[in-house]
Short mmCIF file of C-alpha atoms and ligand atoms in Angstrom, two decimals:
data_model
loop_
_atom_site.label_atom_id
_atom_site.label_comp_id
_atom_site.label_asym_id
_atom_site.label_seq_id
_atom_site.Cartn_x
_atom_site.Cartn_y
_atom_site.Cartn_z
CA MET A 1 -1.49 -26.90 -17.44
CA LYS A 2 -3.71 -24.72 -18.90
CA GLN A 3 -3.64 -21.79 -21.39
CA ILE A 4 -5.88 -18.57 -21.21
CA SER A 5 -5.36 -15.96 -23.93
CA THR A 6 -6.59 -12.67 -23.40
CA ASP A 7 -5.27 -9.17 -24.55
CA ILE A 8 -4.77 -7.81 -20.86
CA VAL A 9 -4.02 -9.60 -17.60
CA ILE A 10 -4.28 -7.43 -14.53
CA VAL A 11 -3.02 -8.86 -11.08
CA GLY A 12 -4.45 -7.57 -8.24
CA ALA A 13 -7.92 -6.16 -7.45
CA GLY A 14 -7.56 -3.00 -5.40
CA LEU A 15 -8.40 0.60 -6.89
CA ALA A 16 -5.13 0.21 -8.86
CA GLY A 17 -6.35 -3.00 -10.84
CA LEU A 18 -9.89 -2.49 -10.97
CA TYR A 19 -9.80 1.24 -12.04
CA THR A 20 -7.07 0.42 -14.63
CA ALA A 21 -9.74 -2.29 -15.71
CA LEU A 22 -12.74 -0.07 -15.76
CA ASN A 23 -11.05 2.49 -17.91
CA ILE A 24 -9.56 0.13 -20.70
CA ASP A 25 -11.61 0.03 -23.77
CA SER A 26 -14.43 -2.49 -23.14
CA SER A 27 -13.51 -3.90 -26.73
CA LYS A 28 -10.57 -5.49 -25.25
CA ARG A 29 -10.81 -8.60 -23.03
CA ILE A 30 -9.16 -8.44 -19.76
CA ASP A 31 -8.73 -10.89 -17.08
CA VAL A 32 -8.07 -9.86 -13.53
CA ILE A 33 -6.04 -12.19 -11.22
CA VAL A 34 -7.19 -11.94 -7.25
CA LYS A 35 -5.43 -14.18 -4.69
CA GLU A 36 -8.05 -14.51 -2.36
CA SER A 37 -11.34 -12.69 -2.58
CA LEU A 38 -12.30 -9.69 -4.21
CA ILE A 39 -12.67 -8.15 -0.65
CA ASP A 40 -9.09 -8.70 0.73
CA THR A 41 -7.03 -5.60 -0.51
CA ASN A 42 -5.31 -2.79 1.15
CA SER A 43 -7.84 -0.46 -0.80
CA ASN A 44 -10.87 -2.12 0.79
CA LEU A 45 -9.00 -0.65 4.39
CA ALA A 46 -8.42 2.64 3.42
CA GLN A 47 -10.07 4.96 5.83
CA GLY A 48 -9.06 8.69 5.54
CA GLY A 49 -9.82 9.14 1.95
CA ILE A 50 -8.32 10.63 -1.25
CA ALA A 51 -6.64 13.79 -1.68
CA GLY A 52 -7.12 15.87 -4.29
CA GLU A 53 -8.50 19.43 -5.78
CA LEU A 54 -11.57 18.75 -7.89
CA ASP A 55 -11.26 22.76 -9.63
CA PHE A 56 -8.52 23.27 -11.39
CA VAL A 57 -7.09 26.30 -9.36
CA ARG A 58 -3.56 27.07 -10.16
CA GLU A 59 -2.98 28.49 -6.42
CA ASN A 60 -4.42 25.21 -4.82
CA LEU A 61 -2.96 23.07 -7.36
CA ASP A 62 0.49 24.61 -6.31
CA ALA A 63 -0.27 24.16 -2.44
CA HIS A 64 -1.15 20.33 -3.15
CA ILE A 65 2.14 19.92 -5.27
CA GLU A 66 4.40 21.52 -2.34
CA ASP A 67 2.66 19.59 0.52
CA THR A 68 3.44 16.01 -1.44
CA MET A 69 6.83 17.59 -2.37
CA LYS A 70 7.69 18.78 1.34
CA ALA A 71 6.18 14.86 2.80
CA GLY A 72 8.64 13.45 0.20
CA SER A 73 11.49 15.45 1.33
CA TYR A 74 11.67 16.67 -2.39
CA LEU A 75 12.98 13.52 -3.19
CA ASN A 76 9.90 13.05 -5.50
CA ASN A 77 10.27 13.21 -9.39
CA ALA A 78 8.56 16.54 -10.22
CA GLU A 79 6.56 15.54 -13.51
CA ALA A 80 5.42 12.77 -11.68
CA VAL A 81 3.58 15.09 -8.83
CA GLU A 82 2.60 17.76 -11.52
CA ILE A 83 0.77 15.01 -13.05
CA LEU A 84 -0.83 13.06 -9.86
CA VAL A 85 -2.14 16.60 -8.54
CA THR A 86 -3.35 18.39 -12.09
CA GLU A 87 -5.03 14.81 -13.32
CA ALA A 88 -7.23 14.13 -10.17
CA GLY A 89 -9.70 16.14 -10.38
CA ASP A 90 -10.80 14.38 -13.54
CA ASN A 91 -10.16 11.01 -11.94
CA ILE A 92 -11.98 11.65 -8.64
CA LYS A 93 -15.07 12.65 -10.87
CA ARG A 94 -14.98 9.52 -12.83
CA LEU A 95 -15.33 7.92 -9.60
CA MET A 96 -18.39 9.78 -8.76
CA ALA A 97 -19.70 8.67 -12.03
CA PHE A 98 -19.02 5.07 -10.80
CA LYS A 99 -21.20 5.95 -8.05
CA VAL A 100 -18.78 6.61 -5.23
CA ASP A 101 -20.80 8.68 -2.78
CA PHE A 102 -18.55 10.91 -0.84
CA ASP A 103 -20.00 12.76 2.02
CA ARG A 104 -21.67 15.81 1.84
CA ASP A 105 -23.12 18.48 4.23
CA ASN A 106 -26.65 19.08 3.85
CA GLU A 107 -26.29 21.57 1.17
CA GLY A 108 -24.99 18.71 -0.65
CA LYS A 109 -21.74 20.08 -0.90
CA ILE A 110 -18.25 17.60 -0.66
CA LEU A 111 -17.15 17.64 2.97
CA LEU A 112 -13.32 17.94 3.17
CA THR A 113 -10.72 16.69 5.82
CA LYS A 114 -7.04 17.00 6.20
CA GLU A 115 -4.64 14.59 7.48
CA GLY A 116 -0.67 15.09 8.37
CA GLY A 117 1.10 16.97 5.78
CA HIS A 118 -1.59 18.90 4.36
CA SER A 119 -2.11 22.82 4.56
CA THR A 120 -5.35 22.81 3.57
CA ARG A 121 -8.54 20.55 3.89
CA ARG A 122 -8.57 18.67 0.65
CA ILE A 123 -9.15 14.92 1.45
CA LEU A 124 -12.41 13.58 0.02
CA HIS A 125 -14.05 10.69 2.09
CA SER A 126 -16.80 8.32 2.17
CA GLY A 127 -19.19 6.58 5.23
CA GLY A 128 -16.81 9.17 7.36
CA ASP A 129 -14.04 6.67 7.85
CA SER A 130 -14.93 3.94 5.05
CA THR A 131 -13.68 5.26 2.20
CA GLY A 132 -11.75 2.45 0.31
CA LYS A 133 -14.54 0.09 1.03
CA ASP A 134 -16.94 2.33 -0.30
CA ILE A 135 -15.20 2.95 -3.67
CA MET A 136 -14.08 -0.75 -4.05
CA PHE A 137 -17.93 -1.36 -3.87
CA ALA A 138 -18.95 0.70 -6.34
CA LEU A 139 -16.19 -0.21 -8.61
CA LYS A 140 -16.61 -3.90 -8.18
CA GLN A 141 -20.41 -3.41 -9.43
CA GLU A 142 -19.23 -1.78 -12.42
CA CYS A 143 -16.82 -4.35 -13.49
CA TYR A 144 -19.79 -7.14 -12.63
CA SER A 145 -21.70 -5.30 -15.45
CA ARG A 146 -18.63 -5.39 -18.09
CA ASP A 147 -18.99 -8.35 -20.20
CA ASN A 148 -14.76 -7.83 -20.80
CA ILE A 149 -13.99 -7.91 -17.70
CA HIS A 150 -13.36 -11.86 -16.00
CA ILE A 151 -12.22 -11.92 -12.73
CA HIS A 152 -10.53 -15.35 -11.46
CA GLU A 153 -10.85 -15.08 -7.31
CA ASN A 154 -8.49 -17.99 -5.19
CA MET A 155 -5.58 -17.51 -8.02
CA MET A 156 -2.42 -16.62 -7.22
CA ALA A 157 0.08 -15.16 -9.91
CA ILE A 158 3.17 -16.66 -9.36
CA ASP A 159 6.08 -15.63 -12.29
CA LEU A 160 6.08 -13.31 -14.96
CA ILE A 161 6.36 -15.12 -18.49
CA TYR A 162 8.69 -13.08 -20.66
CA SER A 163 11.36 -13.68 -23.45
CA ASP A 164 13.77 -10.92 -24.78
CA ASN A 165 12.84 -8.29 -22.29
CA THR A 166 9.41 -8.65 -23.38
CA CYS A 167 6.48 -9.28 -20.92
CA PHE A 168 3.50 -12.05 -22.31
CA GLY A 169 1.39 -12.58 -19.39
CA VAL A 170 1.71 -14.42 -16.20
CA SER A 171 1.48 -18.28 -15.00
CA CYS A 172 -0.61 -18.85 -11.95
CA LEU A 173 -1.69 -21.37 -9.33
CA ASN A 174 -5.32 -21.93 -8.72
CA LYS A 175 -7.01 -22.99 -5.75
CA THR A 176 -5.74 -27.00 -6.32
CA ASN A 177 -2.25 -25.80 -7.07
CA GLU A 178 -2.68 -26.49 -10.73
CA ILE A 179 -0.99 -23.97 -13.21
CA ILE A 180 -2.79 -21.57 -15.71
CA ASP A 181 -0.90 -19.22 -17.74
CA PHE A 182 -2.59 -16.18 -18.68
CA ILE A 183 -1.02 -15.30 -22.28
CA ALA A 184 -1.53 -11.43 -22.93
CA LYS A 185 -0.66 -9.06 -25.12
CA ASN A 186 0.05 -6.46 -21.79
CA THR A 187 0.38 -7.10 -18.10
CA VAL A 188 -0.45 -4.76 -15.66
CA LEU A 189 0.85 -5.52 -12.12
CA ALA A 190 -1.28 -3.93 -9.27
CA THR A 191 -0.86 -6.21 -6.23
CA GLY A 192 0.11 -3.74 -3.66
CA GLY A 193 1.28 -3.56 -0.52
CA ILE A 194 4.19 -5.89 1.54
CA GLY A 195 3.26 -5.40 4.84
CA ASN A 196 3.24 -8.69 5.87
CA ILE A 197 7.13 -9.11 5.87
CA TYR A 198 7.01 -7.22 9.07
CA GLY A 199 5.81 -8.35 12.06
CA SER A 200 3.05 -5.75 12.78
CA THR A 201 1.30 -3.76 9.73
CA THR A 202 -1.89 -2.31 8.75
CA ASN A 203 -1.95 -4.33 5.60
CA SER A 204 -4.59 -7.03 4.70
CA SER A 205 -3.25 -10.50 5.07
CA VAL A 206 -2.61 -10.80 1.35
CA ALA A 207 -0.12 -7.93 1.23
CA THR A 208 3.18 -10.29 0.82
CA ALA A 209 5.09 -8.10 -1.85
CA ASP A 210 3.78 -10.70 -4.66
CA ALA A 211 4.28 -8.44 -7.73
CA ILE A 212 8.19 -6.78 -6.33
CA GLY A 213 8.91 -10.37 -5.92
CA MET A 214 7.67 -11.79 -9.52
CA ALA A 215 9.36 -8.20 -10.95
CA PHE A 216 12.70 -8.68 -9.31
CA ARG A 217 12.85 -12.78 -10.39
CA ALA A 218 12.43 -11.66 -13.87
CA GLY A 219 15.07 -8.96 -14.01
CA VAL A 220 12.61 -5.63 -14.00
CA ASN A 221 14.13 -2.62 -12.53
CA ILE A 222 12.74 -1.92 -8.52
CA GLU A 223 13.87 0.99 -6.54
CA LYS A 224 13.45 3.24 -3.75
CA MET A 225 12.77 0.05 -1.50
CA GLU A 226 14.75 1.56 1.85
CA PHE A 227 11.38 3.72 1.99
CA ILE A 228 9.02 2.16 4.16
CA GLN A 229 6.07 4.19 6.06
CA PHE A 230 5.15 3.53 9.43
CA HIS A 231 1.57 4.41 10.36
CA PRO A 232 1.59 6.39 13.55
CA THR A 233 -1.50 5.32 15.07
CA ALA A 234 -2.47 1.95 14.95
CA PHE A 235 -4.33 0.77 17.90
CA HIS A 236 -2.11 -0.85 20.39
CA LYS A 237 -3.60 -4.11 22.18
CA GLY A 238 -0.33 -5.09 24.11
CA ASN A 239 1.54 -8.25 22.98
CA GLY A 240 -1.06 -8.73 19.79
CA VAL A 241 -0.30 -12.03 18.32
CA HIS A 242 -2.17 -11.25 15.13
CA ARG A 243 0.25 -9.36 12.38
CA GLN A 244 -2.65 -7.14 11.14
CA LYS A 245 -3.48 -4.04 13.43
CA PHE A 246 -6.54 -1.87 13.14
CA LEU A 247 -5.84 1.41 11.86
CA ILE A 248 -6.94 4.89 13.71
CA SER A 249 -7.18 6.66 10.40
CA GLU A 250 -4.99 10.52 10.79
CA ALA A 251 -7.93 12.17 10.06
CA VAL A 252 -8.84 11.59 13.64
CA ARG A 253 -5.84 13.97 14.32
CA GLY A 254 -7.30 16.01 11.46
CA GLU A 255 -10.46 16.71 12.92
CA GLY A 256 -8.28 17.81 16.54
CA ALA A 257 -7.41 14.64 18.28
CA TYR A 258 -3.84 15.24 20.32
CA LEU A 259 -0.96 12.25 20.74
CA ILE A 260 0.22 12.07 24.45
CA ASN A 261 2.92 9.89 26.06
CA SER A 262 2.39 7.71 28.83
CA GLU A 263 3.13 10.15 31.14
CA LYS A 264 -0.04 11.98 29.73
CA GLU A 265 2.14 15.22 28.21
CA ARG A 266 1.41 16.39 24.67
CA PHE A 267 5.25 16.49 22.93
CA MET A 268 4.59 16.81 19.02
CA ASN A 269 5.61 20.31 19.81
CA LYS A 270 9.09 19.26 20.68
CA TYR A 271 9.25 17.32 17.16
CA SER A 272 7.31 19.75 14.52
CA ASP A 273 5.91 23.16 14.42
CA LEU A 274 2.75 21.21 12.72
CA LEU A 275 2.49 19.42 15.98
CA GLU A 276 0.01 16.35 15.47
CA LEU A 277 -0.43 16.79 11.99
CA ALA A 278 3.21 17.07 11.04
CA PRO A 279 3.74 14.45 7.78
CA ARG A 280 3.81 10.81 8.93
CA ASP A 281 7.58 9.96 9.37
CA LYS A 282 8.43 12.78 11.60
CA VAL A 283 5.23 12.02 13.68
CA SER A 284 6.35 7.72 13.71
CA GLN A 285 9.58 8.89 14.66
CA ALA A 286 8.43 11.06 17.16
CA ILE A 287 6.56 8.63 18.79
CA TYR A 288 9.58 6.27 19.10
CA ARG A 289 11.50 8.63 20.82
CA GLU A 290 8.73 9.18 23.32
CA MET A 291 8.44 5.11 23.77
CA TYR A 292 12.19 4.79 24.32
CA ASP A 293 12.40 7.96 26.50
CA THR A 294 9.84 6.85 28.84
CA TRP A 295 10.21 2.57 28.62
CA THR A 296 6.93 1.95 27.03
CA ASP A 297 5.71 0.34 23.64
CA HIS A 298 2.69 3.02 22.88
CA VAL A 299 1.45 6.38 23.37
CA TYR A 300 -2.17 7.51 23.40
CA LEU A 301 -4.33 8.91 20.81
CA ASP A 302 -6.63 11.71 23.31
CA THR A 303 -10.27 12.76 22.28
CA ARG A 304 -11.47 13.60 25.42
CA HIS A 305 -12.05 17.27 24.31
CA MET A 306 -13.69 16.60 21.50
CA SER A 307 -17.56 15.41 21.41
CA THR A 308 -18.14 11.74 21.60
CA ASN A 309 -21.57 12.42 19.41
CA TYR A 310 -19.51 13.97 16.49
CA LEU A 311 -16.85 11.50 16.54
CA GLU A 312 -19.59 8.36 16.32
CA LYS A 313 -20.87 10.33 13.23
CA ARG A 314 -17.63 11.37 11.77
CA PHE A 315 -15.71 7.99 12.54
CA PRO A 316 -18.36 5.06 12.34
CA THR A 317 -15.94 2.27 11.50
CA ILE A 318 -13.42 3.40 14.25
CA PHE A 319 -15.93 4.11 16.84
CA ARG A 320 -17.67 0.32 16.54
CA THR A 321 -14.37 -1.06 16.90
CA LEU A 322 -13.09 0.59 19.68
CA LYS A 323 -16.54 0.35 21.40
CA ARG A 324 -15.80 -3.50 21.00
CA GLU A 325 -12.52 -3.10 22.98
CA GLY A 326 -14.37 -1.04 25.43
CA LEU A 327 -13.34 2.30 24.45
CA THR A 328 -15.17 5.25 24.20
CA MET A 329 -13.92 7.86 21.57
CA GLY A 330 -14.23 11.35 23.55
CA LYS A 331 -14.21 9.97 26.57
CA ASP A 332 -11.40 7.39 27.04
CA LEU A 333 -7.58 7.36 26.02
CA ILE A 334 -6.78 5.23 22.96
CA SER A 335 -3.25 3.32 23.49
CA VAL A 336 -1.76 3.41 19.66
CA SER A 337 1.97 2.59 18.19
CA PRO A 338 3.63 2.97 14.60
CA VAL A 339 3.36 0.15 12.60
CA GLN A 340 4.41 -0.93 8.90
CA HIS A 341 2.09 0.85 6.75
CA PHE A 342 3.06 1.52 2.98
CA ASN A 343 5.75 0.68 0.80
CA VAL A 344 6.67 3.61 -0.72
CA GLY A 345 9.07 2.51 -3.65
CA GLY A 346 8.23 -0.76 -5.68
CA ILE A 347 8.84 -1.41 -9.55
CA LYS A 348 10.18 1.51 -11.34
CA VAL A 349 7.74 2.77 -13.59
CA ASP A 350 7.42 5.99 -15.92
CA VAL A 351 4.61 8.36 -15.89
CA ASP A 352 2.61 6.33 -18.14
CA GLY A 353 3.26 3.04 -15.61
CA LYS A 354 5.65 1.46 -17.86
CA THR A 355 8.43 -0.65 -16.28
CA ASN A 356 11.93 -1.27 -18.60
CA MET A 357 10.12 -4.56 -19.17
CA ASP A 358 8.08 -4.25 -23.00
CA CYS A 359 4.78 -4.97 -22.68
CA LEU A 360 4.61 -5.16 -18.63
CA TYR A 361 3.28 -1.93 -16.38
CA ALA A 362 2.62 -1.68 -12.91
CA ASN A 363 0.21 0.53 -10.67
CA GLY A 364 -0.59 1.38 -7.04
CA GLU A 365 1.35 0.53 -3.72
CA CYS A 366 3.61 -2.08 -5.67
CA ALA A 367 4.97 0.50 -8.55
CA SER A 368 7.49 3.46 -7.97
CA ASN A 369 6.44 6.52 -10.40
CA GLY A 370 8.59 8.81 -8.02
CA VAL A 371 5.34 10.80 -6.95
CA HIS A 372 5.97 10.13 -3.14
CA GLY A 373 9.75 10.74 -2.79
CA ALA A 374 11.10 9.63 0.43
CA ASN A 375 7.66 9.55 2.40
CA ARG A 376 3.95 9.74 0.89
CA LEU A 377 1.61 12.37 2.07
CA ALA A 378 -1.60 11.14 3.75
CA SER A 379 -4.31 10.42 1.45
CA ASN A 380 -2.05 10.60 -1.84
CA SER A 381 -2.20 6.64 -2.52
CA LEU A 382 -5.73 6.21 -3.42
CA LEU A 383 -5.23 9.05 -5.84
CA GLU A 384 -1.82 7.55 -7.20
CA CYS A 385 -4.14 4.58 -7.94
CA VAL A 386 -6.39 6.25 -10.14
CA VAL A 387 -4.54 8.92 -11.94
CA PHE A 388 -1.84 6.32 -13.18
CA GLY A 389 -4.31 3.72 -13.45
CA ASN A 390 -5.81 6.06 -16.01
CA ARG A 391 -2.72 6.79 -17.84
CA ILE A 392 -1.83 2.82 -18.26
CA ALA A 393 -5.46 2.17 -19.81
CA ILE A 394 -4.70 5.38 -22.16
CA ASP A 395 -1.44 4.02 -23.49
CA ILE A 396 -3.22 0.37 -23.97
CA ASN A 397 -6.31 1.98 -25.78
CA LYS A 398 -3.90 3.57 -28.12
CA GLN A 399 -2.48 -0.06 -29.47
CA ILE A 400 -3.78 -2.32 -31.99
CA THR A 401 -5.10 -5.52 -30.19
CA GLU A 402 -3.43 -8.47 -31.69
CA LYS A 403 -3.53 -12.01 -30.52
CA VAL A 404 0.00 -13.41 -28.90
CA ASN A 405 0.77 -16.75 -29.40
CA PHE A 406 3.73 -17.89 -26.76
CA ASP A 407 4.24 -21.53 -25.93
CA SER A 408 5.08 -21.11 -22.10
CA LYS A 409 7.06 -23.56 -20.37
CA LEU A 410 5.68 -26.02 -17.59
CA THR A 411 8.12 -25.47 -14.21
CA SER A 412 9.01 -28.70 -12.39
CA PHE A 413 7.89 -28.24 -8.70
CA SER A 414 9.25 -30.91 -6.18
CA SER A 415 6.39 -32.27 -4.34
CA TYR A 416 7.95 -31.33 -0.91
CA GLN A 417 5.57 -30.19 1.69
CA TYR A 418 7.19 -27.72 3.53
CA ASN A 419 5.77 -25.02 6.77
CA TYR A 420 6.58 -22.08 5.53
CA LYS A 421 4.84 -20.02 8.47
CA PRO A 422 7.78 -20.18 10.86
CA ILE A 423 9.70 -18.61 7.99
CA LYS A 424 6.98 -15.84 7.95
CA LYS A 425 7.13 -15.26 11.66
CA LYS A 426 11.08 -15.20 11.81
CA LEU A 427 10.72 -12.92 9.00
CA GLY A 428 8.63 -10.60 10.61
CA THR A 429 10.86 -10.28 13.90
CA ILE A 430 13.86 -9.39 11.89
CA MET A 431 12.26 -6.62 9.98
CA ASP A 432 10.76 -5.18 12.94
CA GLU A 433 13.72 -4.97 15.07
CA TYR A 434 16.49 -4.12 12.59
CA VAL A 435 14.59 -2.75 9.54
CA GLY A 436 12.18 -0.75 11.52
CA ILE A 437 11.89 3.19 12.08
CA VAL A 438 15.28 3.56 13.45
CA ARG A 439 18.06 1.66 11.67
CA THR A 440 21.55 0.85 12.44
CA LYS A 441 24.25 -0.33 10.06
CA ASP A 442 25.05 -3.13 12.64
CA GLY A 443 21.63 -3.76 12.65
CA LEU A 444 20.85 -3.55 8.55
CA ASN A 445 23.99 -6.10 8.17
CA PHE A 446 22.45 -8.77 10.79
CA ALA A 447 19.16 -8.25 9.23
CA LYS A 448 20.98 -9.26 5.69
CA ASN A 449 22.95 -12.22 6.92
CA GLU A 450 20.02 -13.58 8.90
CA VAL A 451 17.62 -13.10 5.99
CA GLU A 452 19.93 -14.62 3.24
CA LYS A 453 20.32 -17.69 5.36
CA ILE A 454 16.24 -17.92 5.17
CA GLU A 455 16.49 -17.49 1.28
CA SER A 456 18.69 -20.37 0.62
CA ASN A 457 17.12 -22.41 2.67
CA LEU A 458 13.88 -21.89 1.16
CA GLU A 459 15.02 -22.35 -2.05
CA LYS A 460 16.34 -25.64 -1.40
CA TYR A 461 12.41 -26.72 -1.05
CA PRO A 462 10.58 -25.41 -3.92
CA ASN A 463 6.91 -26.64 -4.25
CA ASN A 464 4.29 -25.19 -6.46
CA SER A 465 2.00 -24.00 -3.37
CA LYS A 466 0.33 -20.30 -2.81
CA TYR A 467 2.55 -20.27 0.85
CA TYR A 468 6.01 -21.12 -1.14
CA PHE A 469 5.67 -18.22 -3.27
CA GLU A 470 4.25 -15.89 -0.59
CA ALA A 471 7.40 -17.09 1.42
CA LEU A 472 9.40 -16.36 -1.41
CA ASN A 473 8.05 -12.63 -2.78
CA MET A 474 8.71 -11.76 1.23
CA VAL A 475 12.19 -13.06 1.52
CA GLN A 476 13.46 -11.61 -1.60
CA THR A 477 11.35 -8.07 -1.19
CA ALA A 478 12.80 -8.01 2.44
CA LEU A 479 16.31 -8.23 0.78
CA LEU A 480 15.79 -5.50 -1.53
CA ILE A 481 14.58 -3.02 1.43
CA ILE A 482 17.34 -4.18 3.16
CA ASN A 483 20.06 -3.74 0.89
CA SER A 484 18.58 -0.47 -0.57
CA ALA A 485 18.49 0.83 3.70
CA ILE A 486 22.33 -0.14 3.86
CA THR A 487 23.47 1.63 0.70
CA ARG A 488 21.81 4.63 1.89
CA LYS A 489 23.73 6.05 4.43
CA GLU A 490 22.03 9.56 5.04
CA SER A 491 18.44 9.99 7.01
CA ILE A 492 15.90 10.99 4.93
CA GLY A 493 12.01 11.20 4.72
CA CYS A 494 10.80 7.62 6.41
CA HIS A 495 14.36 6.25 6.41
CA TYR A 496 15.90 7.03 9.53
CA ARG A 497 19.44 5.90 10.26
CA ILE A 498 21.57 6.83 13.27
CA ASN A 499 24.75 5.54 12.32
C1 SIN B 1 -5.48 7.06 7.13
O1 SIN B 1 -6.66 6.52 7.22
O2 SIN B 1 -5.01 7.42 8.02
C2 SIN B 1 -4.71 6.44 6.22
C3 SIN B 1 -4.69 7.01 5.06
C4 SIN B 1 -3.15 6.44 4.02
O3 SIN B 1 -2.56 6.02 4.23
O4 SIN B 1 -3.25 7.52 3.35
#
């Protein structure tokens, strides 16, 4: 076993991780743990954009606050929402200083779009529909230029190192399954989503609930796991064998696309005055109902009333991807269905990103600071990463750097080789079927029983491989979701129960 001593270890290299790293004083050593490569993150896949008011106009800020709270069914933490919205401008401007070029018109004015639940155009985007990729490219370049930031790719964090409710870093596995302990004064968890627990997701294949699993095993508080957001419009290719589904950004509806059912009728007027731009939970639930009523597994996104030239320019990535599938935006109907997209709850943190364990922070999708309530407003997720990443950095910058000495003990693993793939597949089937958009008491209890069996089987065969820890994180997090969903009996936001 090898030990590396550092000031801060950050687990995850999406926007939540890298933006935090870039705002910490450059006098401090930072080690960033990346499970695969720097491009394998959910942030990289974000299409629509980043919501935020650049100028401090109280009326506009209040409108963003109200849209966020309304989308979250007012279950949000009001203090966290106020911070999210009022600190948006400064952090988005800092992204620009890191050379992120948001799209502008011919006069150089920033172009803004709209998505579900937004009462006005306040979403900045880049490359049309490659906002996440462009932001992450700029931040990666900035990180490479900093001597104090050390990036470790192909390194999986497997467990927190802690004692007496204080975190001392994280144990990791390198590519050859050797254990490397990063001993740190502060640890930041930022591993993103949980999507691969489900059979279909818009998430990257690395999103296996790693931070939530590690935090859970260390007794860190986790909350609101029943709130799983389903994106209404993932591209539907029939019975696909791939878990990862291609996202068709909500911004396509923001620019005017309609939803129609298999009988070619527009239907959102039956469900919301906001039509196709209702918040995501309402749109996904409406699509589920239409699919059920018409005995199909998809609906259509209709852009036929829109200009093909405009759509190609405005959504180049989506346009190209659909073209490869033989579909032309502006001419053909696009089959879509809702799939898992975002974990609203997570590791409970305060407005400075602090967990209930000393020296342990969490940021981004794996964290729950209360901004999203019962359902996240579109394009508030990239914003959350920068606003709260900056606050974590401010908190860490206030502390005096001191070397931590901690003797971590080597965990013993069996060398048993086990194929964890069927476990993941089975888990996905159970979660899609019984812990999806519409939930019932019997379905949730059945899921609990089945997943508990998988968990006890899994715990009999531990080994020091990335695949084992991914499976463990996924199964333990699935149980957190199921247990929270059983406990919350009422329907609210993206937790919808029919009994
Ligand atoms: C989208 O572009 O529709 C996804 C953006 C988000 O999840 O906020």
